[in-house]
């Protein structure tokens, strides 16, 4: 009888969570032009390719705008503009003056925060709450942070003299378009470099809106150039002879291609690539807090996060409790319209990515893992995937070894510290990890032995512009953020 009452109470809780009145964010604050051209030398120009492609809203499959496709000639024009601005203006400008421009950009991002959040959600599919509360504020904070460093490089590099690299070619992914642009542009400008940036072809809108801000901020023409296109455009940037630095965030496969392309040249590079993060729960952890951390770790931004906690290791004595609570929590998650403030999980970024995720879900079932998905309905139009967890997973299963980049969690158990360290490190990736325990000594033991660039303790997916971020092994090399992020954009002379 008691069990029946408990189950009915949980069901009522699920039903009430899912039957909230819609709370859609208005689109009126966002202005999206029907067509966008290339931002080169301080103004928007028609592409020499004379080609544009559509960007769509993954939640509705509706076309949002037409985006210019830059060819090799367009890339060269942008690089020439960046080189001219570097030689004639930016590197000669007093650092305190450079700081004022970067600070101005940060303030203008803040002033247009609502517009940026709406466009980020419409173009990328992530819930408006995440765009509003994380993406846009964190992007502004990166500009603020590096504005502060622009005239203090002698403190960042004591007893050493630095000089900027020159022209930085920067290529960013589709999962955090505005934030990745800030990660790339802000430290480059602070150190005296100029920039040619290419956003992902399916999420270019907020980068182009950032170009509008750069134009309004009166940044000297050519200091930042934002050009759009697909893989061929990125390859033209990587292979351009007058680029001094490549900064790339994206897949490991493309990262390897870039590394081969720049080998034998003098180009510096930072590569932030894929991940398959281990999230580890010990039996002395605060279980409810850990469960929330797991939910945030894998379902934030639909799992479109390179450092997502996609592998969960739970100590045997609390394994059943954790899995039960995870399943209960999944039943409360709202999957649907990203513009609704109630939504927890929005749309998958593209049909191609949804196909990849569904392929891996099928592979997990074929490998013998036990799948659980909540009973929630998902919209019929758009690209959606229910949050998914797998138990009875083997270490060798593909869902435990390969990056899925979606809302799919593979769960395994462990008994001892040494066992979980060995399992967590048994992957070609090494970007991030999480540890949940009440004992500080256990945290320090694991953080010393896990081969991951970022390790969170009793939390997950916490980012700050003062903290470095980057990986080991096939997760890339170099660091972005903090003082380490400055080092990537200077030569020590």
mmCIF file of N, CA and C in Angstrom, residues 66-113:
data_model
loop_
_atom_site.group_PDB
_atom_site.id
_atom_site.type_symbol
_atom_site.label_atom_id
_atom_site.label_comp_id
_atom_site.label_asym_id
_atom_site.label_seq_id
_atom_site.Cartn_x
_atom_site.Cartn_y
_atom_site.Cartn_z
ATOM 1 N N UNK A 66 19.577 33.690 -44.881
ATOM 2 C CA UNK A 66 20.547 33.182 -45.844
ATOM 3 C C UNK A 66 21.920 33.726 -45.468
ATOM 4 N N UNK A 67 22.909 32.841 -45.438
ATOM 5 C CA UNK A 67 24.258 33.168 -44.955
ATOM 6 C C UNK A 67 25.251 33.079 -46.108
ATOM 7 N N UNK A 68 26.162 34.039 -46.196
ATOM 8 C CA UNK A 68 27.157 34.061 -47.270
ATOM 9 C C UNK A 68 28.135 32.898 -47.141
ATOM 10 N N UNK A 69 28.555 32.385 -48.285
ATOM 11 C CA UNK A 69 29.558 31.312 -48.323
ATOM 12 C C UNK A 69 30.860 31.871 -48.890
ATOM 13 N N UNK A 70 31.857 31.984 -48.036
ATOM 14 C CA UNK A 70 33.139 32.554 -48.447
ATOM 15 C C UNK A 70 33.968 31.523 -49.203
ATOM 16 N N UNK A 71 34.573 31.946 -50.298
ATOM 17 C CA UNK A 71 35.504 31.070 -51.013
ATOM 18 C C UNK A 71 36.942 31.490 -50.711
ATOM 19 N N UNK A 72 37.883 30.917 -51.407
ATOM 20 C CA UNK A 72 39.298 31.192 -51.140
ATOM 21 C C UNK A 72 39.631 32.672 -51.337
ATOM 22 N N UNK A 73 39.041 33.301 -52.354
ATOM 23 C CA UNK A 73 39.295 34.727 -52.586
ATOM 24 C C UNK A 73 38.766 35.574 -51.435
ATOM 25 N N UNK A 74 37.605 35.205 -50.913
ATOM 26 C CA UNK A 74 37.042 35.935 -49.768
ATOM 27 C C UNK A 74 37.929 35.780 -48.538
ATOM 28 N N UNK A 75 38.413 34.559 -48.317
ATOM 29 C CA UNK A 75 39.311 34.315 -47.183
ATOM 30 C C UNK A 75 40.567 35.168 -47.323
ATOM 31 N N UNK A 76 41.127 35.185 -48.507
ATOM 32 C CA UNK A 76 42.341 35.982 -48.731
ATOM 33 C C UNK A 76 42.090 37.460 -48.474
ATOM 34 N N UNK A 77 40.940 37.946 -48.900
ATOM 35 C CA UNK A 77 40.602 39.350 -48.674
ATOM 36 C C UNK A 77 40.522 39.658 -47.179
ATOM 37 N N UNK A 78 39.943 38.728 -46.413
ATOM 38 C CA UNK A 78 39.840 38.914 -44.965
ATOM 39 C C UNK A 78 41.212 38.877 -44.300
ATOM 40 N N UNK A 79 42.067 37.980 -44.750
ATOM 41 C CA UNK A 79 43.417 37.882 -44.172
ATOM 42 C C UNK A 79 44.237 39.135 -44.506
ATOM 43 N N UNK A 80 44.114 39.623 -45.722
ATOM 44 C CA UNK A 80 44.825 40.855 -46.105
ATOM 45 C C UNK A 80 44.351 42.017 -45.228
ATOM 46 N N UNK A 81 43.037 42.094 -44.990
ATOM 47 C CA UNK A 81 42.498 43.157 -44.142
ATOM 48 C C UNK A 81 43.035 43.041 -42.722
ATOM 49 N N UNK A 82 43.099 41.809 -42.218
ATOM 50 C CA UNK A 82 43.605 41.595 -40.861
ATOM 51 C C UNK A 82 45.093 41.925 -40.770
ATOM 52 N N UNK A 83 45.868 41.564 -41.788
ATOM 53 C CA UNK A 83 47.305 41.855 -41.785
ATOM 54 C C UNK A 83 47.552 43.371 -41.845
ATOM 55 N N UNK A 84 46.798 44.058 -42.680
ATOM 56 C CA UNK A 84 46.956 45.513 -42.794
ATOM 57 C C UNK A 84 46.610 46.193 -41.471
ATOM 58 N N UNK A 85 45.521 45.768 -40.858
ATOM 59 C CA UNK A 85 45.118 46.358 -39.575
ATOM 60 C C UNK A 85 46.151 46.067 -38.491
ATOM 61 N N UNK A 86 46.732 44.881 -38.544
ATOM 62 C CA UNK A 86 47.758 44.516 -37.552
ATOM 63 C C UNK A 86 48.993 45.388 -37.716
ATOM 64 N N UNK A 87 49.489 45.490 -38.930
ATOM 65 C CA UNK A 87 50.737 46.226 -39.173
ATOM 66 C C UNK A 87 50.587 47.731 -38.962
ATOM 67 N N UNK A 88 49.451 48.272 -39.388
ATOM 68 C CA UNK A 88 49.309 49.730 -39.401
ATOM 69 C C UNK A 88 48.625 50.306 -38.160
ATOM 70 N N UNK A 89 47.823 49.479 -37.471
ATOM 71 C CA UNK A 89 46.993 50.048 -36.407
ATOM 72 C C UNK A 89 47.102 49.318 -35.076
ATOM 73 N N UNK A 90 46.714 48.046 -35.073
ATOM 74 C CA UNK A 90 46.429 47.377 -33.806
ATOM 75 C C UNK A 90 47.676 47.117 -32.963
ATOM 76 N N UNK A 91 48.739 46.621 -33.573
ATOM 77 C CA UNK A 91 49.921 46.315 -32.771
ATOM 78 C C UNK A 91 50.605 47.591 -32.280
ATOM 79 N N UNK A 92 50.364 48.731 -32.985
ATOM 80 C CA UNK A 92 50.966 50.001 -32.585
ATOM 81 C C UNK A 92 50.126 50.741 -31.536
ATOM 82 N N UNK A 93 48.885 50.334 -31.387
ATOM 83 C CA UNK A 93 47.979 51.032 -30.477
ATOM 84 C C UNK A 93 48.398 50.773 -29.030
ATOM 85 N N UNK A 94 48.386 51.794 -28.159
ATOM 86 C CA UNK A 94 48.691 51.580 -26.737
ATOM 87 C C UNK A 94 47.750 50.527 -26.146
ATOM 88 N N UNK A 95 48.274 49.597 -25.356
ATOM 89 C CA UNK A 95 47.435 48.526 -24.800
ATOM 90 C C UNK A 95 46.194 49.030 -24.063
ATOM 91 N N UNK A 96 46.309 50.135 -23.362
ATOM 92 C CA UNK A 96 45.145 50.673 -22.650
ATOM 93 C C UNK A 96 44.033 51.075 -23.614
ATOM 94 N N UNK A 97 44.406 51.510 -24.808
ATOM 95 C CA UNK A 97 43.398 51.858 -25.810
ATOM 96 C C UNK A 97 42.743 50.593 -26.363
ATOM 97 N N UNK A 98 43.546 49.550 -26.574
ATOM 98 C CA UNK A 98 42.967 48.274 -27.015
ATOM 99 C C UNK A 98 41.970 47.766 -25.978
ATOM 100 N N UNK A 99 42.310 47.927 -24.710
ATOM 101 C CA UNK A 99 41.435 47.473 -23.629
ATOM 102 C C UNK A 99 40.082 48.165 -23.686
ATOM 103 N N UNK A 100 40.075 49.452 -24.019
ATOM 104 C CA UNK A 100 38.820 50.202 -24.090
ATOM 105 C C UNK A 100 37.887 49.618 -25.147
ATOM 106 N N UNK A 101 38.442 49.234 -26.281
ATOM 107 C CA UNK A 101 37.612 48.633 -27.329
ATOM 108 C C UNK A 101 37.018 47.300 -26.871
ATOM 109 N N UNK A 102 37.851 46.467 -26.255
ATOM 110 C CA UNK A 102 37.366 45.155 -25.799
ATOM 111 C C UNK A 102 36.296 45.331 -24.730
ATOM 112 N N UNK A 103 36.509 46.274 -23.826
ATOM 113 C CA UNK A 103 35.536 46.559 -22.774
ATOM 114 C C UNK A 103 34.234 47.064 -23.392
ATOM 115 N N UNK A 104 34.343 47.893 -24.413
ATOM 116 C CA UNK A 104 33.147 48.420 -25.072
ATOM 117 C C UNK A 104 32.334 47.294 -25.699
ATOM 118 N N UNK A 105 33.016 46.335 -26.313
ATOM 119 C CA UNK A 105 32.321 45.179 -26.892
ATOM 120 C C UNK A 105 31.571 44.421 -25.804
ATOM 121 N N UNK A 106 32.226 44.211 -24.657
ATOM 122 C CA UNK A 106 31.588 43.494 -23.546
ATOM 123 C C UNK A 106 30.310 44.199 -23.099
ATOM 124 N N UNK A 107 30.369 45.517 -22.943
ATOM 125 C CA UNK A 107 29.204 46.277 -22.500
ATOM 126 C C UNK A 107 28.085 46.208 -23.534
ATOM 127 N N UNK A 108 28.425 46.237 -24.796
ATOM 128 C CA UNK A 108 27.395 46.202 -25.837
ATOM 129 C C UNK A 108 26.751 44.825 -25.937
ATOM 130 N N UNK A 109 27.524 43.774 -25.677
ATOM 131 C CA UNK A 109 26.937 42.428 -25.600
ATOM 132 C C UNK A 109 25.933 42.382 -24.455
ATOM 133 N N UNK A 110 26.290 42.937 -23.315
ATOM 134 C CA UNK A 110 25.362 42.989 -22.190
ATOM 135 C C UNK A 110 24.086 43.750 -22.552
ATOM 136 N N UNK A 111 24.246 44.877 -23.208
ATOM 137 C CA UNK A 111 23.092 45.710 -23.543
ATOM 138 C C UNK A 111 22.135 45.002 -24.501
ATOM 139 N N UNK A 112 22.675 44.132 -25.341
ATOM 140 C CA UNK A 112 21.833 43.414 -26.302
ATOM 141 C C UNK A 112 21.691 41.939 -25.919
ATOM 142 N N UNK A 113 21.800 41.671 -24.614
ATOM 143 C CA UNK A 113 21.809 40.291 -24.132
ATOM 144 C C UNK A 113 20.542 39.535 -24.514
#
